[in-house]
Short mmCIF file of C-alpha atoms in Angstrom, two decimals:
data_model
loop_
_atom_site.label_atom_id
_atom_site.label_comp_id
_atom_site.label_asym_id
_atom_site.label_seq_id
_atom_site.Cartn_x
_atom_site.Cartn_y
_atom_site.Cartn_z
CA ASP A 94 10.19 18.15 27.18
CA ARG A 95 7.41 18.73 29.73
CA PRO A 96 5.78 15.60 31.12
CA SER A 97 2.08 14.96 30.80
CA SER A 98 -0.08 16.37 33.60
CA LYS A 99 -1.51 12.86 34.07
CA ALA A 100 1.95 11.49 34.68
CA LEU A 101 2.70 14.11 37.35
CA VAL A 102 -0.38 13.12 39.44
CA SER A 103 1.47 10.11 40.83
CA ASN A 104 4.22 11.01 43.33
CA ARG A 105 6.41 8.09 42.31
CA PHE A 106 6.87 9.56 38.84
CA ILE A 107 7.88 13.06 40.07
CA GLY A 108 11.56 13.71 39.45
CA ARG A 109 11.64 11.48 36.34
CA PRO A 110 9.82 13.59 33.77
CA CYS A 111 12.19 12.69 30.91
CA ARG A 112 11.53 8.96 31.22
CA ILE A 113 7.76 9.52 31.37
CA THR A 114 7.88 11.72 28.30
CA LEU A 115 9.81 9.05 26.41
CA LEU A 116 7.27 6.44 27.46
CA ILE A 117 4.44 8.63 26.20
CA ILE A 118 6.27 9.29 22.93
CA ASN A 119 7.12 5.60 22.53
CA ASN A 120 3.51 4.58 23.16
CA ARG A 121 2.36 7.08 20.58
CA MET A 122 4.96 5.80 18.09
CA PHE A 123 3.89 2.23 18.82
CA ARG A 124 0.26 3.06 18.09
CA ASN A 125 1.27 4.83 14.88
CA LEU A 126 3.43 1.91 13.78
CA ALA A 127 0.65 -0.56 14.55
CA ARG A 128 -1.76 1.54 12.53
CA ILE A 129 0.42 2.04 9.46
CA GLY A 130 2.06 -1.40 9.46
CA GLY A 131 5.65 -0.17 9.53
CA ALA A 132 7.90 2.84 9.81
CA VAL A 133 7.34 3.99 6.24
CA PRO A 134 4.63 6.70 6.03
CA ARG A 135 1.63 5.52 4.03
CA ALA A 136 0.10 7.38 1.14
CA VAL A 137 -2.94 9.55 1.75
CA LYS A 138 -5.72 7.18 2.83
CA SER A 139 -8.80 9.39 2.58
CA TYR A 140 -9.61 12.71 1.00
CA SER A 141 -11.69 15.41 2.61
CA SER A 142 -14.81 16.36 0.71
CA THR A 143 -14.61 19.76 -0.93
CA LYS A 144 -18.00 19.91 -2.62
CA PHE A 145 -18.82 23.19 -0.82
CA VAL A 146 -15.56 24.86 -1.86
CA PRO A 147 -16.30 27.65 -4.35
CA ALA A 148 -14.78 27.41 -7.80
CA GLY A 149 -11.27 28.76 -8.25
CA VAL A 150 -9.67 30.73 -11.06
CA VAL A 151 -6.47 30.18 -13.03
CA THR A 152 -3.82 32.72 -11.99
CA GLN A 153 -0.70 31.41 -13.73
CA VAL A 154 0.19 28.88 -16.44
CA ILE A 155 3.80 27.68 -16.81
CA GLY A 156 3.75 24.81 -19.28
CA ALA A 157 2.38 21.76 -17.49
CA VAL A 158 2.09 23.57 -14.13
CA VAL A 159 -1.01 25.68 -13.41
CA ASP A 160 -1.69 27.87 -10.35
CA VAL A 161 -5.32 28.15 -9.19
CA GLN A 162 -6.64 30.59 -6.58
CA PHE A 163 -9.67 29.84 -4.37
CA ASP A 164 -11.70 32.20 -2.18
CA GLY A 165 -12.31 29.78 0.69
CA ASN A 166 -10.90 26.41 1.73
CA LEU A 167 -8.25 24.84 -0.48
CA PRO A 168 -8.68 21.39 -2.06
CA PRO A 169 -6.39 18.74 -0.48
CA ILE A 170 -3.12 17.62 -2.06
CA LEU A 171 -3.66 15.05 -4.89
CA ASN A 172 -7.27 16.14 -5.51
CA ALA A 173 -8.35 16.41 -9.14
CA LEU A 174 -9.57 19.76 -10.48
CA GLU A 175 -11.41 20.22 -13.78
CA VAL A 176 -11.46 23.14 -16.17
CA THR A 177 -13.26 23.58 -19.49
CA VAL A 178 -10.77 25.32 -21.79
CA ALA A 179 -13.38 26.18 -24.43
CA PRO A 180 -17.09 25.38 -24.89
CA GLY A 181 -17.47 21.87 -26.32
CA SER A 182 -13.83 20.92 -25.68
CA PRO A 183 -12.89 17.92 -23.49
CA ARG A 184 -12.32 18.56 -19.79
CA LEU A 185 -8.78 19.39 -18.70
CA VAL A 186 -7.80 17.63 -15.46
CA LEU A 187 -5.34 19.19 -13.01
CA GLU A 188 -3.90 17.46 -9.94
CA VAL A 189 -3.12 19.49 -6.80
CA ALA A 190 0.60 19.23 -5.99
CA GLN A 191 1.31 22.11 -3.59
CA HIS A 192 -0.44 24.65 -1.37
CA LEU A 193 1.05 28.12 -1.81
CA GLY A 194 0.24 31.35 0.02
CA GLU A 195 -2.74 33.60 -0.70
CA ASN A 196 -5.25 30.73 -1.07
CA THR A 197 -3.43 29.39 -4.13
CA VAL A 198 -2.71 25.79 -5.12
CA ARG A 199 -0.12 24.69 -7.65
CA THR A 200 -1.29 21.87 -9.91
CA ILE A 201 0.08 19.53 -12.56
CA SER A 202 -1.88 19.28 -15.80
CA MET A 203 -2.71 15.84 -17.21
CA GLU A 204 -3.07 17.21 -20.76
CA ALA A 205 -1.66 20.01 -22.88
CA THR A 206 -2.48 23.48 -21.56
CA GLU A 207 -2.77 25.24 -24.92
CA GLY A 208 -5.75 27.60 -24.84
CA LEU A 209 -5.79 27.87 -21.05
CA VAL A 210 -5.80 31.52 -19.90
CA ARG A 211 -5.78 33.38 -16.60
CA GLY A 212 -9.17 33.96 -15.07
CA GLN A 213 -10.78 30.74 -16.30
CA GLU A 214 -12.99 28.93 -13.78
CA VAL A 215 -11.69 25.72 -12.19
CA LYS A 216 -13.91 23.24 -10.31
CA ASP A 217 -12.76 20.84 -7.61
CA THR A 218 -14.00 17.25 -8.02
CA GLY A 219 -13.62 16.55 -4.28
CA ALA A 220 -11.56 13.40 -4.93
CA PRO A 221 -8.32 12.28 -6.59
CA ILE A 222 -8.31 11.24 -10.25
CA MET A 223 -10.86 8.41 -10.53
CA VAL A 224 -10.54 5.87 -13.36
CA PRO A 225 -12.81 3.01 -14.51
CA VAL A 226 -11.73 -0.45 -13.32
CA GLY A 227 -13.06 -3.97 -13.73
CA PRO A 228 -13.82 -6.30 -16.65
CA GLY A 229 -15.04 -3.39 -18.81
CA THR A 230 -11.44 -2.20 -19.23
CA LEU A 231 -10.27 -5.49 -20.82
CA GLY A 232 -9.54 -5.15 -24.52
CA ARG A 233 -9.69 -1.34 -24.30
CA ILE A 234 -7.11 1.47 -24.51
CA LEU A 235 -7.39 4.19 -21.84
CA ASN A 236 -5.53 7.40 -21.15
CA VAL A 237 -4.25 8.66 -17.80
CA ILE A 238 -7.67 9.95 -16.64
CA GLY A 239 -9.46 6.74 -17.66
CA GLU A 240 -11.04 7.97 -20.89
CA PRO A 241 -11.10 5.48 -23.80
CA VAL A 242 -8.90 6.51 -26.73
CA ASP A 243 -9.62 3.55 -29.05
CA GLU A 244 -12.79 5.10 -30.57
CA GLN A 245 -14.87 2.10 -29.43
CA GLY A 246 -17.36 3.93 -27.24
CA PRO A 247 -17.52 4.37 -23.46
CA ILE A 248 -16.15 1.84 -20.97
CA GLU A 249 -18.81 -0.61 -19.73
CA GLY A 250 -19.48 -0.70 -16.00
CA ASN A 251 -19.59 2.04 -13.40
CA VAL A 252 -16.89 0.95 -10.94
CA ARG A 253 -14.23 3.62 -10.49
CA ALA A 254 -11.15 3.75 -8.28
CA PRO A 255 -8.65 6.45 -7.28
CA ILE A 256 -5.18 6.26 -8.81
CA HIS A 257 -3.63 7.14 -5.43
CA ARG A 258 -4.05 4.67 -2.61
CA PRO A 259 -1.89 3.21 0.17
CA ALA A 260 0.18 0.07 -0.28
CA PRO A 261 -1.18 -3.07 1.44
CA LEU A 262 -0.38 -3.31 5.16
CA PHE A 263 2.37 -5.69 6.23
CA THR A 264 -0.34 -7.85 7.81
CA GLU A 265 -2.21 -8.02 4.47
CA GLN A 266 0.77 -9.08 2.37
CA GLY A 267 1.30 -12.66 1.23
CA LYS A 268 3.22 -14.77 3.72
CA SER A 269 4.73 -17.38 1.40
CA GLN A 270 7.29 -17.01 -1.35
CA GLU A 271 6.05 -18.66 -4.53
CA ILE A 272 7.34 -18.61 -8.05
CA LEU A 273 5.07 -17.70 -10.93
CA VAL A 274 5.45 -20.41 -13.59
CA THR A 275 5.55 -18.60 -16.93
CA GLY A 276 5.85 -21.69 -19.17
CA ILE A 277 9.01 -20.19 -20.72
CA LYS A 278 11.82 -22.68 -20.04
CA VAL A 279 14.82 -20.37 -19.75
CA VAL A 280 12.98 -17.99 -17.41
CA ASP A 281 11.49 -20.67 -15.14
CA LEU A 282 14.80 -22.53 -14.79
CA LEU A 283 17.41 -19.78 -14.45
CA ALA A 284 15.63 -16.56 -13.42
CA PRO A 285 12.23 -17.53 -11.98
CA TYR A 286 9.67 -14.81 -11.30
CA ALA A 287 8.27 -14.29 -7.81
CA LYS A 288 4.49 -14.06 -7.40
CA GLY A 289 3.95 -10.44 -6.50
CA GLY A 290 7.53 -9.64 -7.50
CA LYS A 291 9.04 -7.01 -9.76
CA ILE A 292 11.06 -8.00 -12.81
CA GLY A 293 13.27 -5.74 -14.91
CA LEU A 294 13.21 -6.51 -18.66
CA PHE A 295 16.30 -5.26 -20.46
CA GLY A 296 16.51 -5.37 -24.23
CA GLY A 297 17.26 -3.19 -27.23
CA ALA A 298 15.14 -2.76 -30.33
CA GLY A 299 14.37 -5.86 -32.37
CA VAL A 300 15.40 -8.60 -29.92
CA GLY A 301 11.85 -9.78 -29.23
CA LYS A 302 10.84 -7.80 -26.15
CA THR A 303 7.27 -7.27 -27.39
CA VAL A 304 6.87 -10.96 -28.26
CA VAL A 305 8.07 -12.01 -24.79
CA ILE A 306 5.60 -9.57 -23.21
CA MET A 307 2.73 -10.91 -25.34
CA GLU A 308 3.62 -14.54 -24.55
CA LEU A 309 3.71 -13.79 -20.83
CA ILE A 310 0.27 -12.14 -21.09
CA ASN A 311 -1.06 -15.14 -23.03
CA ASN A 312 0.44 -17.76 -20.68
CA ILE A 313 -0.77 -16.04 -17.51
CA ALA A 314 -4.29 -15.87 -18.95
CA MET A 315 -4.30 -19.49 -20.22
CA ASN A 316 -2.74 -21.22 -17.24
CA HIS A 317 -3.46 -18.99 -14.26
CA GLY A 318 -6.76 -17.48 -15.43
CA GLY A 319 -5.27 -14.07 -14.72
CA TYR A 320 -5.47 -10.76 -16.50
CA SER A 321 -2.75 -8.40 -17.63
CA VAL A 322 -2.48 -4.62 -17.64
CA PHE A 323 -0.04 -2.85 -19.95
CA ALA A 324 1.00 0.70 -19.00
CA GLY A 325 2.81 2.50 -21.82
CA VAL A 326 4.78 5.25 -20.08
CA GLY A 327 6.50 7.78 -22.32
CA GLU A 328 7.27 5.42 -25.20
CA ARG A 329 6.51 5.67 -28.92
CA THR A 330 2.86 5.94 -29.96
CA ARG A 331 3.65 3.79 -33.01
CA GLU A 332 4.86 0.96 -30.76
CA GLY A 333 1.70 1.24 -28.66
CA ASN A 334 -0.42 0.98 -31.80
CA ASP A 335 1.63 -1.99 -33.06
CA LEU A 336 1.28 -3.78 -29.71
CA TYR A 337 -2.50 -3.34 -29.75
CA HIS A 338 -2.83 -4.84 -33.24
CA GLU A 339 -0.36 -7.65 -32.48
CA MET A 340 -2.42 -8.51 -29.39
CA ILE A 341 -5.52 -8.74 -31.60
CA GLU A 342 -3.65 -11.02 -34.05
CA GLY A 343 -2.30 -13.14 -31.19
CA GLY A 344 -5.76 -13.54 -29.62
CA VAL A 345 -4.86 -11.69 -26.42
CA ILE A 346 -7.47 -9.03 -27.25
CA LYS A 347 -10.75 -10.21 -28.80
CA VAL A 348 -12.57 -7.99 -31.30
CA ASP A 349 -15.44 -8.52 -33.71
CA LYS A 350 -13.77 -8.97 -37.11
CA ALA A 351 -16.62 -7.28 -38.94
CA THR A 352 -17.03 -4.18 -36.77
CA GLY A 353 -13.71 -4.00 -34.90
CA LYS A 354 -15.63 -3.62 -31.62
CA PRO A 355 -14.23 -5.35 -28.49
CA ILE A 356 -16.01 -8.55 -27.47
CA PRO A 357 -15.81 -10.59 -24.21
CA GLY A 358 -12.76 -12.81 -23.79
CA SER A 359 -9.94 -10.25 -23.87
CA LYS A 360 -7.09 -10.87 -21.44
CA ALA A 361 -5.45 -7.45 -21.25
CA ALA A 362 -6.18 -3.77 -20.63
CA LEU A 363 -3.95 -1.08 -22.12
CA VAL A 364 -3.23 2.32 -20.55
CA TYR A 365 -1.15 4.76 -22.58
CA GLY A 366 0.59 8.02 -21.76
CA GLN A 367 3.07 8.15 -24.60
CA MET A 368 6.05 10.42 -25.23
CA ASN A 369 3.97 13.14 -26.93
CA GLU A 370 1.91 13.58 -23.75
CA PRO A 371 2.65 16.28 -21.16
CA PRO A 372 4.84 15.22 -18.21
CA GLY A 373 1.83 15.17 -15.86
CA ALA A 374 0.26 12.34 -17.86
CA ARG A 375 3.52 10.39 -18.06
CA ALA A 376 4.09 10.79 -14.33
CA ARG A 377 0.64 9.37 -13.47
CA VAL A 378 -0.21 6.81 -16.18
CA ALA A 379 1.65 4.00 -14.38
CA LEU A 380 -0.57 4.67 -11.34
CA THR A 381 -3.67 4.45 -13.56
CA GLY A 382 -2.56 1.02 -14.81
CA LEU A 383 -1.79 -0.02 -11.24
CA ALA A 384 -5.28 1.00 -10.06
CA ILE A 385 -6.83 -1.30 -12.70
CA ALA A 386 -4.49 -4.16 -11.70
CA GLU A 387 -5.29 -3.67 -8.00
CA TYR A 388 -9.02 -4.11 -8.68
CA PHE A 389 -8.42 -7.52 -10.31
CA ARG A 390 -6.12 -8.54 -7.42
CA ASP A 391 -8.26 -7.33 -4.52
CA GLN A 392 -11.82 -7.79 -5.80
CA GLU A 393 -11.44 -10.86 -8.06
CA GLY A 394 -8.49 -12.60 -6.35
CA GLN A 395 -6.51 -12.77 -9.59
CA ASP A 396 -2.79 -13.19 -10.21
CA VAL A 397 -2.35 -10.09 -12.35
CA LEU A 398 0.57 -9.24 -14.63
CA LEU A 399 1.42 -5.52 -14.84
CA PHE A 400 3.73 -4.36 -17.62
CA VAL A 401 5.35 -0.94 -17.43
CA ASP A 402 7.16 0.22 -20.54
CA ASN A 403 9.25 2.20 -19.65
CA ILE A 404 9.81 2.75 -15.93
CA PHE A 405 12.62 5.25 -16.63
CA ARG A 406 10.12 7.58 -18.35
CA PHE A 407 8.09 7.65 -15.12
CA THR A 408 11.11 9.12 -13.33
CA GLN A 409 11.91 11.41 -16.26
CA ALA A 410 8.39 12.88 -16.24
CA GLY A 411 8.65 13.58 -12.51
CA SER A 412 11.95 15.34 -13.14
CA GLU A 413 10.36 17.55 -15.82
CA VAL A 414 7.65 18.92 -13.53
CA SER A 415 9.83 19.07 -10.41
CA ALA A 416 11.64 22.27 -11.39
CA LEU A 417 8.38 23.93 -12.45
CA LEU A 418 7.00 23.12 -9.00
CA GLY A 419 9.91 25.06 -7.51
CA ARG A 420 11.81 22.13 -6.03
CA ILE A 421 15.59 22.25 -5.76
CA PRO A 422 17.00 19.45 -7.97
CA SER A 423 19.17 16.70 -6.50
CA ALA A 424 21.89 14.57 -8.14
CA VAL A 425 22.12 14.75 -11.96
CA GLY A 426 19.14 17.14 -12.00
CA TYR A 427 16.56 14.60 -10.84
CA GLN A 428 13.74 15.54 -8.49
CA PRO A 429 14.60 15.45 -4.76
CA THR A 430 11.61 13.12 -4.21
CA LEU A 431 12.91 10.48 -6.66
CA ALA A 432 13.13 7.62 -4.13
CA THR A 433 9.76 8.51 -2.57
CA ASP A 434 7.95 8.67 -5.93
CA MET A 435 9.40 5.32 -6.98
CA GLY A 436 8.63 3.75 -3.59
CA LEU A 437 4.97 4.84 -3.62
CA LEU A 438 4.53 3.10 -6.99
CA GLN A 439 6.61 -0.02 -6.35
CA GLU A 440 5.31 -0.78 -2.83
CA ARG A 441 1.78 -1.19 -4.19
CA ILE A 442 3.01 -3.96 -6.50
CA THR A 443 2.90 -6.99 -4.21
CA SER A 444 1.01 -10.16 -3.35
CA THR A 445 -1.67 -10.24 -0.67
CA GLY A 446 -3.65 -13.05 0.92
CA VAL A 447 -6.20 -12.66 -1.90
CA GLY A 448 -4.15 -12.35 -5.10
CA SER A 449 -0.96 -10.89 -6.52
CA ILE A 450 0.37 -8.29 -8.92
CA THR A 451 3.56 -9.36 -10.66
CA SER A 452 5.20 -6.52 -12.55
CA VAL A 453 7.48 -6.74 -15.58
CA GLN A 454 9.14 -3.38 -16.13
CA ALA A 455 11.19 -2.42 -19.15
CA VAL A 456 14.18 -0.45 -17.89
CA TYR A 457 16.02 2.09 -20.04
CA VAL A 458 19.54 2.80 -18.79
CA PRO A 459 20.65 6.28 -19.91
CA ALA A 460 24.06 6.17 -21.62
CA ASP A 461 24.45 2.59 -20.29
CA ASP A 462 25.31 4.10 -16.89
CA LEU A 463 23.95 1.75 -14.24
CA THR A 464 24.94 4.22 -11.51
CA ASP A 465 22.57 6.90 -12.86
CA PRO A 466 20.10 7.73 -10.03
CA ALA A 467 17.01 6.74 -12.08
CA PRO A 468 17.93 3.10 -12.91
CA ALA A 469 19.82 2.73 -9.61
CA THR A 470 16.64 3.61 -7.68
CA THR A 471 14.67 1.12 -9.81
CA PHE A 472 17.16 -1.71 -9.23
CA ALA A 473 16.63 -1.44 -5.48
CA HIS A 474 13.04 -2.66 -5.99
CA LEU A 475 13.62 -5.46 -8.55
CA ASP A 476 13.40 -9.14 -7.58
CA ALA A 477 14.63 -10.48 -10.93
CA THR A 478 16.16 -9.30 -14.19
CA THR A 479 15.53 -10.79 -17.63
CA VAL A 480 18.13 -9.65 -20.16
CA LEU A 481 17.42 -10.08 -23.87
CA SER A 482 20.66 -10.38 -25.84
CA ARG A 483 21.26 -9.42 -29.46
CA GLN A 484 24.07 -12.02 -29.70
CA ILE A 485 21.62 -14.81 -28.82
CA ALA A 486 18.99 -13.41 -31.20
CA GLU A 487 21.61 -13.51 -33.97
CA LEU A 488 21.94 -17.27 -33.38
CA GLY A 489 18.22 -17.58 -34.14
CA ILE A 490 17.45 -18.63 -30.56
CA TYR A 491 14.18 -17.13 -29.37
CA PRO A 492 13.30 -16.06 -26.74
CA ALA A 493 16.73 -14.38 -26.81
CA VAL A 494 17.14 -14.43 -23.01
CA ASP A 495 20.77 -14.29 -21.87
CA PRO A 496 21.04 -17.18 -19.37
CA LEU A 497 24.20 -15.81 -17.74
CA ASP A 498 23.13 -12.17 -17.34
CA SER A 499 19.58 -12.84 -16.13
CA THR A 500 19.23 -13.11 -12.35
CA SER A 501 16.57 -13.73 -9.71
CA ARG A 502 16.50 -13.64 -5.91
CA MET A 503 14.12 -16.62 -6.11
CA LEU A 504 17.02 -18.81 -7.27
CA ASP A 505 17.48 -20.08 -3.73
CA PRO A 506 17.22 -23.74 -2.65
CA ARG A 507 14.98 -22.71 0.29
CA VAL A 508 12.42 -21.32 -2.17
CA ILE A 509 12.65 -23.46 -5.32
CA GLY A 510 14.03 -26.67 -3.81
CA GLU A 511 17.44 -28.32 -4.01
CA VAL A 512 16.82 -30.20 -7.29
CA HIS A 513 15.77 -27.08 -9.23
CA TYR A 514 18.62 -25.04 -7.72
CA GLN A 515 21.35 -27.59 -8.52
CA THR A 516 20.04 -28.07 -12.07
CA ALA A 517 20.01 -24.29 -12.68
CA ARG A 518 23.53 -23.80 -11.31
CA ALA A 519 24.91 -26.76 -13.28
CA THR A 520 23.34 -25.38 -16.47
CA GLN A 521 24.87 -21.95 -15.84
CA LYS A 522 28.29 -23.52 -15.21
CA LEU A 523 28.03 -25.53 -18.44
CA LEU A 524 27.18 -22.41 -20.45
CA GLN A 525 29.92 -20.38 -18.74
CA ASP A 526 32.51 -23.09 -19.54
CA TYR A 527 31.34 -23.06 -23.17
CA LYS A 528 31.67 -19.26 -23.27
CA GLY A 529 35.25 -19.57 -22.02
CA LEU A 530 36.09 -22.06 -24.79
CA GLN A 531 34.65 -19.99 -27.64
CA ASP A 532 37.85 -17.95 -28.15
CA ILE A 533 39.91 -21.14 -28.47
CA ILE A 534 37.38 -22.57 -30.94
CA ALA A 535 37.42 -19.36 -33.00
CA ILE A 536 41.24 -19.31 -33.24
CA LEU A 537 42.27 -22.98 -33.29
CA GLY A 538 39.07 -24.86 -34.11
CA MET A 539 37.23 -27.69 -32.36
CA ASP A 540 39.98 -30.24 -33.12
CA GLU A 541 42.38 -28.63 -30.61
CA LEU A 542 40.00 -29.18 -27.68
CA SER A 543 40.38 -32.07 -25.25
CA GLU A 544 37.74 -34.80 -25.23
CA ASP A 545 36.19 -33.39 -22.04
CA ASP A 546 35.99 -29.92 -23.58
CA LYS A 547 34.42 -31.31 -26.75
CA LEU A 548 31.76 -32.97 -24.58
CA THR A 549 31.18 -29.69 -22.71
CA VAL A 550 30.72 -27.81 -26.00
CA ALA A 551 28.32 -30.43 -27.39
CA ARG A 552 26.14 -30.44 -24.26
CA ALA A 553 26.21 -26.64 -23.95
CA ARG A 554 25.06 -26.20 -27.54
CA LYS A 555 22.20 -28.64 -26.91
CA ALA A 556 21.23 -26.81 -23.71
CA GLN A 557 21.38 -23.49 -25.55
CA ARG A 558 19.09 -24.75 -28.30
CA PHE A 559 16.76 -26.38 -25.78
CA MET A 560 16.25 -22.90 -24.31
CA SER A 561 14.55 -21.86 -27.54
CA GLN A 562 10.82 -22.42 -27.61
CA PRO A 563 7.91 -21.87 -30.00
CA PHE A 564 5.51 -19.20 -28.67
CA HIS A 565 1.73 -19.20 -29.00
CA VAL A 566 1.71 -15.56 -30.12
CA ALA A 567 4.42 -16.23 -32.74
CA GLU A 568 2.73 -19.16 -34.49
CA VAL A 569 2.19 -16.97 -37.56
CA PHE A 570 5.99 -16.44 -37.83
CA THR A 571 7.32 -19.88 -36.88
CA GLY A 572 4.60 -22.11 -38.31
CA ARG A 573 4.83 -24.18 -35.11
CA GLY A 574 2.25 -24.46 -32.36
CA GLY A 575 3.16 -22.68 -29.13
CA ARG A 576 4.31 -24.65 -26.08
CA PHE A 577 3.69 -24.00 -22.39
CA VAL A 578 6.32 -26.11 -20.61
CA GLN A 579 5.63 -27.14 -17.02
CA LEU A 580 8.44 -26.50 -14.53
CA GLU A 581 8.92 -30.23 -13.77
CA ASP A 582 9.39 -30.96 -17.50
CA THR A 583 11.89 -28.10 -17.83
CA ILE A 584 14.01 -29.37 -14.92
CA LYS A 585 13.84 -32.97 -16.19
CA GLY A 586 14.93 -31.93 -19.68
CA PHE A 587 18.02 -30.02 -18.53
CA GLN A 588 18.94 -32.81 -16.08
CA GLU A 589 19.00 -35.32 -18.95
CA ILE A 590 21.18 -33.02 -21.08
CA LEU A 591 23.63 -32.48 -18.19
CA SER A 592 23.81 -36.20 -17.33
CA GLY A 593 24.81 -37.16 -20.86
CA LYS A 594 21.75 -39.32 -21.54
CA LEU A 595 21.05 -37.35 -24.72
CA ASP A 596 24.62 -37.13 -26.06
CA SER A 597 23.68 -39.32 -29.02
CA LEU A 598 20.86 -37.03 -30.22
CA PRO A 599 21.55 -34.40 -32.89
CA GLU A 600 21.62 -30.68 -31.94
CA SER A 601 18.85 -29.82 -34.39
CA ALA A 602 16.36 -31.97 -32.44
CA PHE A 603 16.62 -29.61 -29.46
CA TYR A 604 15.83 -26.44 -31.42
CA MET A 605 12.35 -24.87 -31.03
CA SER A 606 10.95 -27.72 -28.97
CA GLY A 607 8.76 -27.93 -25.87
CA ASN A 608 9.63 -30.65 -23.36
CA ILE A 609 12.33 -33.30 -23.65
CA GLU A 610 9.89 -35.97 -24.92
CA GLU A 611 9.26 -33.80 -27.96
CA VAL A 612 13.04 -33.61 -28.53
CA LYS A 613 13.25 -37.42 -28.53
CA GLU A 614 10.35 -37.68 -30.98
CA THR A 615 12.01 -35.16 -33.31
CA ALA A 616 15.31 -37.05 -33.09
CA ALA A 617 13.54 -40.32 -33.95
CA LYS A 618 11.92 -38.70 -37.01
CA LEU A 619 15.28 -37.30 -38.15
CA ALA A 620 16.87 -40.73 -37.76
CA ALA A 621 14.05 -42.36 -39.74
CA THR A 622 14.41 -39.93 -42.65
CA ALA A 623 18.23 -40.06 -42.70
#
């Protein structure tokens, strides 16, 4: 390397050009690191205006990938282009993915490309995809480009935001580790959620995943005043429709009963890019939901809950377009940019000094192979896992959270305190001991157990039933009013079960109850009627 001419002016530096060059490079690296807040390159921060760029023309259509040729300057990467397929038809949005030779850009289509032909005119918007954000999105269903798809008219408000933006700087991120109290006993005790953290929700069909999601949305709104954003990524349209109507029934979304029009008071916004959509939409719809959540965090200082169902489909969509973009596939046929794509999404989900985005992501594991690159890349970003178990659902215990499989990095005495930590670990040990005794009980019966083991089984069954809880959004099914249980009450309840203070109470008193005082009241009523 040649030293700088400025460095060579001073005689005392002559003869040491390598050191000077390193100093110059290090200074430049230091300035870059200070600017970007770390060694990880940030996403594109600003977009050059291209309003004077002449319109381009379509030169090639390969499924979801469209090539567009321009006469002059090319639009920057990630800019949105628009094309009218036919007079009177909705606009088709393309996103610039690559610059090719001969003044051509390769783009990803956000909608089906049927009817698109070579030679059609394409206009550059001069910006990335911009979507509506703010209170006007609450109670509404949007698609990937921010258009309402619920037939309830245009979105109110004129605030729009780009779906691509950099993650918060290290200096902007929240300094303290806090847990987000959900009001769900089993979650708060054994696998607490971090404010600004990322939680993986594992569960098959019919174990209550949707109900848990709705209760979390309801509890965050009621007790933290926060909003929720649900991003449906590559899942069934029927399930998206069911969720919308269940949210209306549960009071999460408010509509006028006579007209069906949304009214103020809704707590959630829905963004859908379901499995019938082209891969471009499925690869970007999570970013659309994130842009809406970021507005509530940054502009209104909210603690926002972001649901992504399903994060695997985000990766799958990227894999579908990767080959069409001409990239060489990596392991198992996934895109070579798998870790980068996931990182750009996940790093934006965090808490800042103003508010937080806590994300609950449903994770599909292909062929139950946890080493598959898609789920393995997701796991690297998760702070907690909540596993819904069919075996627990079969016992009639809802929420059917598996207390032994669910984990959280927040379960640390330095974060949650010694009392909470010891109570959680003692509860897990009790349930693990009970699990180990179940084979003996099944073969020989309870009578063959020692007195200590009988006591362990009795307390474990009470703890297991105490983990059940009536939900606000399930009042129509259970006939019981929902309960939001404070963390202190949850810890106190399990401490009393573990200490043996409640050994005299019947098991049935613990089922579908809120705090431990309610258990005692139920037990007293049962004793009075006996």
